[in-house]
Short mmCIF file of N, CA and C and ligand atoms in Angstrom, two decimals:
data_model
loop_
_atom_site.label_atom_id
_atom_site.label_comp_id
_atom_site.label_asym_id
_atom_site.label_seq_id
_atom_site.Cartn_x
_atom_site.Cartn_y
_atom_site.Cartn_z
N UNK A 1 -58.65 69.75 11.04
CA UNK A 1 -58.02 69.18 12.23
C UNK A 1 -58.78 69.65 13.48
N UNK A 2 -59.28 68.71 14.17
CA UNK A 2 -60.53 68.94 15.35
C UNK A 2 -59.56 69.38 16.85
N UNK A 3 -59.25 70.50 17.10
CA UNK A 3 -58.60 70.64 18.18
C UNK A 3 -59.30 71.27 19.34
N UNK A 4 -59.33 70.90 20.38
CA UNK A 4 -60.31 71.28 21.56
C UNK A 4 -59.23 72.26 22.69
N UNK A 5 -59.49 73.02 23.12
CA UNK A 5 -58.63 74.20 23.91
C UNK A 5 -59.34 73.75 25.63
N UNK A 6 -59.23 73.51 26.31
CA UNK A 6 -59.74 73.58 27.90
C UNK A 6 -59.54 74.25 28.74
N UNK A 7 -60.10 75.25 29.54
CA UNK A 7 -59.48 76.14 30.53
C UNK A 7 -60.09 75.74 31.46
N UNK A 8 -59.18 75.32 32.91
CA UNK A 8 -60.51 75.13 34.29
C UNK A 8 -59.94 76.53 34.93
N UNK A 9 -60.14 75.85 36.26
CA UNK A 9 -60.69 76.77 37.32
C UNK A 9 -60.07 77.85 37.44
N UNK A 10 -60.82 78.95 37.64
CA UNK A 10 -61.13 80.17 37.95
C UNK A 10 -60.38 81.43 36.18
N UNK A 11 -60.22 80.09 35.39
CA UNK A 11 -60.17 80.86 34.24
C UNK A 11 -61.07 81.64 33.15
N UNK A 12 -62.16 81.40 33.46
CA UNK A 12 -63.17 82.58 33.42
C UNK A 12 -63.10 83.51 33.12
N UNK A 13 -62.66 84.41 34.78
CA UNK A 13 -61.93 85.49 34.84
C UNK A 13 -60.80 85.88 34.53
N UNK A 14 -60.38 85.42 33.35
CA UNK A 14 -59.47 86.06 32.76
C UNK A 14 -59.66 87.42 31.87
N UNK A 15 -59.15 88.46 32.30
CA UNK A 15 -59.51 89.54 32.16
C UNK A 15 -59.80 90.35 33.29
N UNK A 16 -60.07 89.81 33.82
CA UNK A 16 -60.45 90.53 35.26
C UNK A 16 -59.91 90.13 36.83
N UNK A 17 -59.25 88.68 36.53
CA UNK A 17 -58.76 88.23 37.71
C UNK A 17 -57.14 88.53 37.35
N UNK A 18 -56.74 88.75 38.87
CA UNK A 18 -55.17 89.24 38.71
C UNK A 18 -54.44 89.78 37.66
N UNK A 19 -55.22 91.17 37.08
CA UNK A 19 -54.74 91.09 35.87
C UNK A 19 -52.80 91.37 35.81
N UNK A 20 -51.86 91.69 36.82
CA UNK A 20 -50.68 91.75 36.79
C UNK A 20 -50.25 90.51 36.30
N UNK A 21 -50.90 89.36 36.76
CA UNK A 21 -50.34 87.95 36.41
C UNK A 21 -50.71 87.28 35.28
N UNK A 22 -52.18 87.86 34.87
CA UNK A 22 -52.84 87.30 33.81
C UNK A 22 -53.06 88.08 32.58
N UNK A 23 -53.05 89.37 32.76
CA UNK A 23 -53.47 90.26 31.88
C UNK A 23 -54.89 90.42 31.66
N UNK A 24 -54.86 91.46 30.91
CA UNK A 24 -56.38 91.72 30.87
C UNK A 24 -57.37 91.91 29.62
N UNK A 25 -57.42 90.89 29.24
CA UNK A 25 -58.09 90.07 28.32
C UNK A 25 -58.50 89.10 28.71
N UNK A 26 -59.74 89.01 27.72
CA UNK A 26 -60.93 87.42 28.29
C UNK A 26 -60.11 86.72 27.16
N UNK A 27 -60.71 85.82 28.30
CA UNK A 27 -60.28 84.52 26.77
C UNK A 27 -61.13 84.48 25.57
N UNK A 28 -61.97 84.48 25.53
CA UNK A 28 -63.48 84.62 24.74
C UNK A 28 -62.86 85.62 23.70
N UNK A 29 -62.44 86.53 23.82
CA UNK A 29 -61.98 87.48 23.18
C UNK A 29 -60.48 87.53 22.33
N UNK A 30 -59.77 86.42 23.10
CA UNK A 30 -58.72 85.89 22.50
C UNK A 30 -59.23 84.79 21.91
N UNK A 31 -59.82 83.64 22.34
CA UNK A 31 -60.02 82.86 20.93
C UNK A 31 -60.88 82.85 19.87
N UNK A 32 -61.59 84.05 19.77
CA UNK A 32 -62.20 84.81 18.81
C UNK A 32 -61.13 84.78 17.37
N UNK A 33 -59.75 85.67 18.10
CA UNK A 33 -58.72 86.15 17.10
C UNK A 33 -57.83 84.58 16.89
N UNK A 34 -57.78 83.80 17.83
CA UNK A 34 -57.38 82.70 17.09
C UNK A 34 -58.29 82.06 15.88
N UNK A 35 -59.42 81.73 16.20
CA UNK A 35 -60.13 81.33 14.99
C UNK A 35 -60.47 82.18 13.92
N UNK A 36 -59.81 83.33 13.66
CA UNK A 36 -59.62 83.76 12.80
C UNK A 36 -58.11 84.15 12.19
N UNK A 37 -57.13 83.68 12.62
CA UNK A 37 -56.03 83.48 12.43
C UNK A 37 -56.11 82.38 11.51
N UNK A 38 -56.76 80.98 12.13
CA UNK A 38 -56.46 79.86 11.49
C UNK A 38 -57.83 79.50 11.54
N UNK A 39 -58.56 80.01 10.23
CA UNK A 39 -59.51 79.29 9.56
C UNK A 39 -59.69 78.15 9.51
N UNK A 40 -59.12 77.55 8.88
CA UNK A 40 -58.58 76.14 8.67
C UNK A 40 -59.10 74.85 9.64
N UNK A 41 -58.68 75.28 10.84
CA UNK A 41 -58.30 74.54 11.97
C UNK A 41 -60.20 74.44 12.93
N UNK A 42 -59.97 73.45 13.10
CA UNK A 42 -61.52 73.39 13.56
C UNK A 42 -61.53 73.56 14.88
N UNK A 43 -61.57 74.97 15.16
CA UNK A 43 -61.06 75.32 17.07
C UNK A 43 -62.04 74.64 17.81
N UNK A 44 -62.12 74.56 19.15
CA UNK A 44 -63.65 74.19 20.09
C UNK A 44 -62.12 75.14 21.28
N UNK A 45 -63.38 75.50 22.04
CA UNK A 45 -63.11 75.71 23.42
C UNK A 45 -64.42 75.65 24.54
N UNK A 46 -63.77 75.03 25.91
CA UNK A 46 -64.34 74.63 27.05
C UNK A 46 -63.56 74.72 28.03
N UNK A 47 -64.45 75.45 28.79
CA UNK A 47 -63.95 76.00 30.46
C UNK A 47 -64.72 75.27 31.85
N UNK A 48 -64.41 74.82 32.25
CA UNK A 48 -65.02 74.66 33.30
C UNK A 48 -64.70 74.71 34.60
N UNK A 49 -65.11 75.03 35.95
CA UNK A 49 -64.63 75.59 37.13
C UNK A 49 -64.73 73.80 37.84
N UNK A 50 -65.23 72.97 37.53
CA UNK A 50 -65.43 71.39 38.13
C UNK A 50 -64.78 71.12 37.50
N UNK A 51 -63.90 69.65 38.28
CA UNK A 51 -63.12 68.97 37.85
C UNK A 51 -63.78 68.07 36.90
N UNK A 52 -64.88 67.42 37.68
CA UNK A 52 -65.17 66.64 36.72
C UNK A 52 -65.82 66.33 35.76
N UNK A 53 -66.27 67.80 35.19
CA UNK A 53 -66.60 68.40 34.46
C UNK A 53 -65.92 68.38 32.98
N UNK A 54 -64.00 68.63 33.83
CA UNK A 54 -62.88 68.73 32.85
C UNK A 54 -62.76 67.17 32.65
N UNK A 55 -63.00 66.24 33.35
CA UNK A 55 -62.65 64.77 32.82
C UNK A 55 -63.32 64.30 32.07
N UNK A 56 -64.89 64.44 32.20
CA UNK A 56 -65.96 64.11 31.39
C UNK A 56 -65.61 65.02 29.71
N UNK A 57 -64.93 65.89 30.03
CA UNK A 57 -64.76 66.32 28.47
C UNK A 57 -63.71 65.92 27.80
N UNK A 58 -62.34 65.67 28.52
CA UNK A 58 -61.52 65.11 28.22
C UNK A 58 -61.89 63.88 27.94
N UNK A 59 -62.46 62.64 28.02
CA UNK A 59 -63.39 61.43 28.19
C UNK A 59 -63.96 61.55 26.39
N UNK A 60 -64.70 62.53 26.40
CA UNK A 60 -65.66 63.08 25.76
C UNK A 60 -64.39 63.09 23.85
N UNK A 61 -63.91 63.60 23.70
CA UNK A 61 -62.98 63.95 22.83
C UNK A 61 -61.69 63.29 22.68
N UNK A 62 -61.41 62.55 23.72
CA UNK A 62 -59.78 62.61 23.63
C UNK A 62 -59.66 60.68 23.25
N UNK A 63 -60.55 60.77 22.44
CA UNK A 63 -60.26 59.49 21.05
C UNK A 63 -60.81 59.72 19.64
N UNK A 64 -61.24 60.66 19.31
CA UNK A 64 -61.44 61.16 18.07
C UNK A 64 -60.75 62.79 17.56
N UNK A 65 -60.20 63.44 18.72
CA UNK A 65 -59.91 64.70 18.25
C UNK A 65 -58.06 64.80 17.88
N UNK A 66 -57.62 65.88 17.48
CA UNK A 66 -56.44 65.92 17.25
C UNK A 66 -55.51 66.22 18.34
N UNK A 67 -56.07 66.98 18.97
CA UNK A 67 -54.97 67.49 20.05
C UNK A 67 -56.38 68.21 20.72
N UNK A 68 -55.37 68.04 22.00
CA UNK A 68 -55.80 69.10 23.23
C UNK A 68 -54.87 70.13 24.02
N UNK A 69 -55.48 71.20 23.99
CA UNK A 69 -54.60 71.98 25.06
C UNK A 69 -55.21 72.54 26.14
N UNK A 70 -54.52 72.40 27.05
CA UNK A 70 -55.04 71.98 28.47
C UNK A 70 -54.25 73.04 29.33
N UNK A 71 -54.95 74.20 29.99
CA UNK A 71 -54.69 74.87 31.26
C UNK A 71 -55.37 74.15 32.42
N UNK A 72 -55.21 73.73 32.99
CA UNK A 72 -55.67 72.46 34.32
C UNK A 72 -55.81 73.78 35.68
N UNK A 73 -55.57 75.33 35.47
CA UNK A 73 -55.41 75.77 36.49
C UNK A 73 -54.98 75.30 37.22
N UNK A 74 -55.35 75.60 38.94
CA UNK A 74 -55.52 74.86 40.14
C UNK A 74 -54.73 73.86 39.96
N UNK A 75 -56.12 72.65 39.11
CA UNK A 75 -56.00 71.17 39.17
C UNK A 75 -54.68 70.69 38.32
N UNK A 76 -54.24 71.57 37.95
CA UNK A 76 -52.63 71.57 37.62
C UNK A 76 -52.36 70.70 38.45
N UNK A 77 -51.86 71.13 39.48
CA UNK A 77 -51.23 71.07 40.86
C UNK A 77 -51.57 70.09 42.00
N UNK A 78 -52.56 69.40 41.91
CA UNK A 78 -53.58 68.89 42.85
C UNK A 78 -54.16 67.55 42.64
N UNK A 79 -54.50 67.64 41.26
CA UNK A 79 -55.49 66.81 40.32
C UNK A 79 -54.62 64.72 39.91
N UNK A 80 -54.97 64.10 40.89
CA UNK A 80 -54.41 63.09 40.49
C UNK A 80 -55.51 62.26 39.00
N UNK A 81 -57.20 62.39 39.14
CA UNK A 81 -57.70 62.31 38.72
C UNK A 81 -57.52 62.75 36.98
N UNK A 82 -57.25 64.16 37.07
CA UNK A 82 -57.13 64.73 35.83
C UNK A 82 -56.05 63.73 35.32
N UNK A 83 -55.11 63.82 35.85
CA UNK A 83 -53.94 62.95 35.02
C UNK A 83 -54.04 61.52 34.60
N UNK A 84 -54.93 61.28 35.92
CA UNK A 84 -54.89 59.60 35.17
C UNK A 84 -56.21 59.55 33.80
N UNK A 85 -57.19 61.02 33.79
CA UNK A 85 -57.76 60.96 32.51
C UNK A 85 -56.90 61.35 31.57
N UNK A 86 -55.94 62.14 31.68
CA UNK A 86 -54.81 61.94 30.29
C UNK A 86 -54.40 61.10 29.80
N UNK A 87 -54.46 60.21 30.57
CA UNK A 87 -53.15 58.60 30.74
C UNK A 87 -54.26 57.91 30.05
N UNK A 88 -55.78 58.27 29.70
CA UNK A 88 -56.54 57.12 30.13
C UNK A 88 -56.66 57.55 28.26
N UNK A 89 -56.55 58.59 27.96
CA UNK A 89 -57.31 58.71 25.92
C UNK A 89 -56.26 58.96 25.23
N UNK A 90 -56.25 58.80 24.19
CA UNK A 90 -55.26 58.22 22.95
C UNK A 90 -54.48 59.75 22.47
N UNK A 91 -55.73 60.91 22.17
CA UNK A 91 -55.40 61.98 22.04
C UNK A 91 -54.18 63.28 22.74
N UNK A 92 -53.17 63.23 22.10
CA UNK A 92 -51.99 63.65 22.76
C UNK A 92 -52.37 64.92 23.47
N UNK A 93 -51.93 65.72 24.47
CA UNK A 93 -52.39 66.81 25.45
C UNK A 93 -51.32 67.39 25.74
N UNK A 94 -51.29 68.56 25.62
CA UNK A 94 -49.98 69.87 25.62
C UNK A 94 -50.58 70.71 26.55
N UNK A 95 -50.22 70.83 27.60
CA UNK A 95 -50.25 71.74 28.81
C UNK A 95 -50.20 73.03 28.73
N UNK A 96 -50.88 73.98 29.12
CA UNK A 96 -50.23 75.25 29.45
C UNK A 96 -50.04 75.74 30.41
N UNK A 97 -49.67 77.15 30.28
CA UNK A 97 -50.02 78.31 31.60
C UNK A 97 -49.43 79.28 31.03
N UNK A 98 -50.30 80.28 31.03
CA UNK A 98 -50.16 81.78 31.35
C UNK A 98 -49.24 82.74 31.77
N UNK A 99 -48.84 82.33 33.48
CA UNK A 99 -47.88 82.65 33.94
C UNK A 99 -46.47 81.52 33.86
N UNK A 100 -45.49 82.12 34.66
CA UNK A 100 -44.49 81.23 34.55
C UNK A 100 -44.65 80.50 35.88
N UNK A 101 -45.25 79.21 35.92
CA UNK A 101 -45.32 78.67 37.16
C UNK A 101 -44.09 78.64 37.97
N UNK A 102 -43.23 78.31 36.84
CA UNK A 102 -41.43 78.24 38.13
C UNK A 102 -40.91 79.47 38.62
N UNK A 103 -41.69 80.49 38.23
CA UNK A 103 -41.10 81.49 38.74
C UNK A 103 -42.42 82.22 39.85
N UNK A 104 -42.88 81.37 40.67
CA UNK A 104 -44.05 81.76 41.29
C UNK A 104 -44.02 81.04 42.64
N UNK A 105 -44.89 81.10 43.44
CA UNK A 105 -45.06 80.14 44.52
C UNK A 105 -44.93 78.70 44.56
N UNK A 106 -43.74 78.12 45.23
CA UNK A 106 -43.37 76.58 45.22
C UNK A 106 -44.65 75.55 44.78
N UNK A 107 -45.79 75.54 45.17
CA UNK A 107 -46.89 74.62 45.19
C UNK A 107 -46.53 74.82 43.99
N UNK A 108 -47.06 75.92 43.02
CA UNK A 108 -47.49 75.89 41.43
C UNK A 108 -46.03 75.09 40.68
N UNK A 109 -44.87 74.91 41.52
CA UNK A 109 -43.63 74.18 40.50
C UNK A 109 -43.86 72.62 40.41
N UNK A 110 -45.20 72.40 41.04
CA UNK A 110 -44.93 70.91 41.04
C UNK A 110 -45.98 70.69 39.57
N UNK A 111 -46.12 70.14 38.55
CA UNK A 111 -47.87 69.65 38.08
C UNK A 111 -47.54 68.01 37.76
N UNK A 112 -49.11 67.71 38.09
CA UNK A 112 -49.53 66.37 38.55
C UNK A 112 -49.75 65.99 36.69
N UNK A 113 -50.05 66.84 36.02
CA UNK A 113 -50.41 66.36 34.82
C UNK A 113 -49.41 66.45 33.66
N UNK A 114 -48.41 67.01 33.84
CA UNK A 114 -46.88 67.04 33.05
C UNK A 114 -46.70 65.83 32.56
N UNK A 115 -46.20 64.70 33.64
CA UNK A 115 -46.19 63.70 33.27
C UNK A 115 -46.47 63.07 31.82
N UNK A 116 -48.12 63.10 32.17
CA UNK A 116 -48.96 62.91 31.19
C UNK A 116 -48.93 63.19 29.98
N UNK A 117 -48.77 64.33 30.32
CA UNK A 117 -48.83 65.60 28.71
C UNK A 117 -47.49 64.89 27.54
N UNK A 118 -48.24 65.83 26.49
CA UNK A 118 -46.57 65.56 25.48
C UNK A 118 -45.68 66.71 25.69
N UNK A 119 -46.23 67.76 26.36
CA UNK A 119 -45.02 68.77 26.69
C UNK A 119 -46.29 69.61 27.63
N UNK A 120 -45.25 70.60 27.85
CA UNK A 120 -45.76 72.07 28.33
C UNK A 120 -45.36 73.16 27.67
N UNK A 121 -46.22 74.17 28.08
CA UNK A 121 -45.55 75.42 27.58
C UNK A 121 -46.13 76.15 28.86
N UNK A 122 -45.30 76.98 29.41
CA UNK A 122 -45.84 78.58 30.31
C UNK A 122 -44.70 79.66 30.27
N UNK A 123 -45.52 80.80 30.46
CA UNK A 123 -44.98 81.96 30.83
C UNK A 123 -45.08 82.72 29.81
N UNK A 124 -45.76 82.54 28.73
CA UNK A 124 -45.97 83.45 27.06
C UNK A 124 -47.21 83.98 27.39
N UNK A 125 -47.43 84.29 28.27
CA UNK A 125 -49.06 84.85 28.07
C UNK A 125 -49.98 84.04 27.38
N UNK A 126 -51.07 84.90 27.17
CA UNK A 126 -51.97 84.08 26.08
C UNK A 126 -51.41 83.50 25.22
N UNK A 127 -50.32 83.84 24.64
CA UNK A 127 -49.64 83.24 23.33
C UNK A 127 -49.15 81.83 23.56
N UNK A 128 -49.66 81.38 25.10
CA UNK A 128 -48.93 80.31 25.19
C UNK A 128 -49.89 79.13 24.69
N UNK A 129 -50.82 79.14 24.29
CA UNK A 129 -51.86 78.44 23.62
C UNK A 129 -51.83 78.81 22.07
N UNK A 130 -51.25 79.58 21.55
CA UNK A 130 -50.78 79.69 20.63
C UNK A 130 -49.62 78.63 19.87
N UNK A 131 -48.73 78.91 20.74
CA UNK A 131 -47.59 78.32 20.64
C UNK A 131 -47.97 76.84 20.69
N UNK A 132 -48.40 76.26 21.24
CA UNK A 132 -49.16 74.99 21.49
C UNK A 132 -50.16 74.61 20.12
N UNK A 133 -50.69 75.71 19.72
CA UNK A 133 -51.72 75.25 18.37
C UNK A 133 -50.39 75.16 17.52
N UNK A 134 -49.02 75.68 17.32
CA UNK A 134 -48.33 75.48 16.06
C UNK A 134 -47.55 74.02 16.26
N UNK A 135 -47.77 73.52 17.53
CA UNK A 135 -47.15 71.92 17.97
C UNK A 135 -48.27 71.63 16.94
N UNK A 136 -49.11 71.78 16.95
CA UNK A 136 -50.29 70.98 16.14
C UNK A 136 -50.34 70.99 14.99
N UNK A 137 -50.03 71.92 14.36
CA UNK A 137 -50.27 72.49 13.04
C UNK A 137 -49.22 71.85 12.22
N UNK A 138 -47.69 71.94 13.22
CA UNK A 138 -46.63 71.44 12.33
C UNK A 138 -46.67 70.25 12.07
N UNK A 139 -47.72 69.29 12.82
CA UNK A 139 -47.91 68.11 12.45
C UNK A 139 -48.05 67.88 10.52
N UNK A 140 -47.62 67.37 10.03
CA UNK A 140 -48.34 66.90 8.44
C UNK A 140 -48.59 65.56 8.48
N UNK A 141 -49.49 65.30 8.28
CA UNK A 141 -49.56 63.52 7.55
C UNK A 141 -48.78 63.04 6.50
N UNK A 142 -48.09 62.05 6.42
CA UNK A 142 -47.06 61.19 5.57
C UNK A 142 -47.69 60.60 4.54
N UNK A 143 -46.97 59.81 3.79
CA UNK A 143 -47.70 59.44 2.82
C UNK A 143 -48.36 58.22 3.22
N UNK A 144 -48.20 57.18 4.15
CA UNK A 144 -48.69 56.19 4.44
C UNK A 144 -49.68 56.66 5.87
N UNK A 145 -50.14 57.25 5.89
CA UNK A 145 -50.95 58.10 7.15
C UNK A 145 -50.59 58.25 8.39
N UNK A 146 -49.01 58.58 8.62
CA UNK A 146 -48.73 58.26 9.61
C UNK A 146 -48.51 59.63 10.15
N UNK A 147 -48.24 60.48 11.52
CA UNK A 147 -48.34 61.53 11.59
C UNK A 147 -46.63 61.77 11.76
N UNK A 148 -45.88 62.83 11.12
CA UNK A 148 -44.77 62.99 11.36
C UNK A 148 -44.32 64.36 11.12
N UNK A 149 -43.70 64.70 12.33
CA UNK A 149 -43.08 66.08 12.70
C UNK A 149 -42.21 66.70 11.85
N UNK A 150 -42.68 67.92 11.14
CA UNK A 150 -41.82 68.39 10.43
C UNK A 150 -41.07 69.75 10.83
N UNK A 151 -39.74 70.30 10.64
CA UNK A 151 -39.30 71.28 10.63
C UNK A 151 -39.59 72.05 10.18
C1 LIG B 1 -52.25 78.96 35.67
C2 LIG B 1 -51.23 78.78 36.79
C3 LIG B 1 -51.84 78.04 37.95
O1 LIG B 1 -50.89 77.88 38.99
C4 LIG B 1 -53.02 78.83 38.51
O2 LIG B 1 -53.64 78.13 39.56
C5 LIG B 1 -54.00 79.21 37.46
C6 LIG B 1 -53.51 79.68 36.17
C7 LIG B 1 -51.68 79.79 34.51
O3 LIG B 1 -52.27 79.75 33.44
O4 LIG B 1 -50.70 80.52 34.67
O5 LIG B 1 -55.20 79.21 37.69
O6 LIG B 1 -52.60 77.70 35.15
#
């Protein structure tokens, strides 16, 4: 199962930026231990600090892959573009964040790409991309190939 992870702007520095809010761990270093959690699962990850950078990859994947999970940073918040590339590929997209946006500065309660998404998840820490790979996982294929949610 081809699942692509996306982090934009200024997620990089994770590990080193705000670590009260973010903690302090790279990502690099966390999805190390995911892809070895789940063998199985054919991880990719891509970061990029440009937007359109993040559309061109979203563009790029999001009609042949299984899922995406998507920290939009920033462009969370901002990004009309990003969203209408959600709107625009077949491949379903589960949101994250890190922190708990609703419990933070008003701007961060709004996101432009929710909409879009098949859900969100924030406020689990790293685990919140976790939690998001088991939306994926619990997927099984049916017997007539259809994809259906199991308990
Ligand atoms: C974030 C929350 C955003 O508001 C912020 O701009 C980020 C990180 C999170 O993961 O908690 O860059 O997406």
């Amino acid at each position: 199962m081809k699942l692509l992870i996306i982090n934009g702007p200024n997620l990089n520095l994770l590990g080193v930026r705000e670590k009260t809010v973010y903690g302090n761990r790279s990502f690099e270093h966390y999805f190390e231990e995911l892809k070895a959690t789940y063998p199985d699962l054919e991880l990719e990850y891509f970061q990029s600090n440009t937007e359109g950078l993040l559309i061109d990859k979203i563009h790029e994947v999001g009609f042949t892959y299984k899922g995406i999970i998507l920290n939009a940073g920033a462009y969370t918040h901002t990004s009309i573009a990003l969203a209408d590339a959600i709107g625009a590929i077949t491949t379903p997209v589960v949101e994250v964040h890190i922190s708990n946006v609703y419990a933070r500065e008003a701007f961060r309660h709004k996101s432009m790409i929710a909409p879009r998404c098949l859900g969100s998840i924030c406020g689990f820490g790293l685990e919140s991309y976790r939690l998001a790979l088991q939306y994926f996982i619990s997927l099984k294929p049916n017997k007539v190939g259809f994809e259906v949610k199991t308990s």
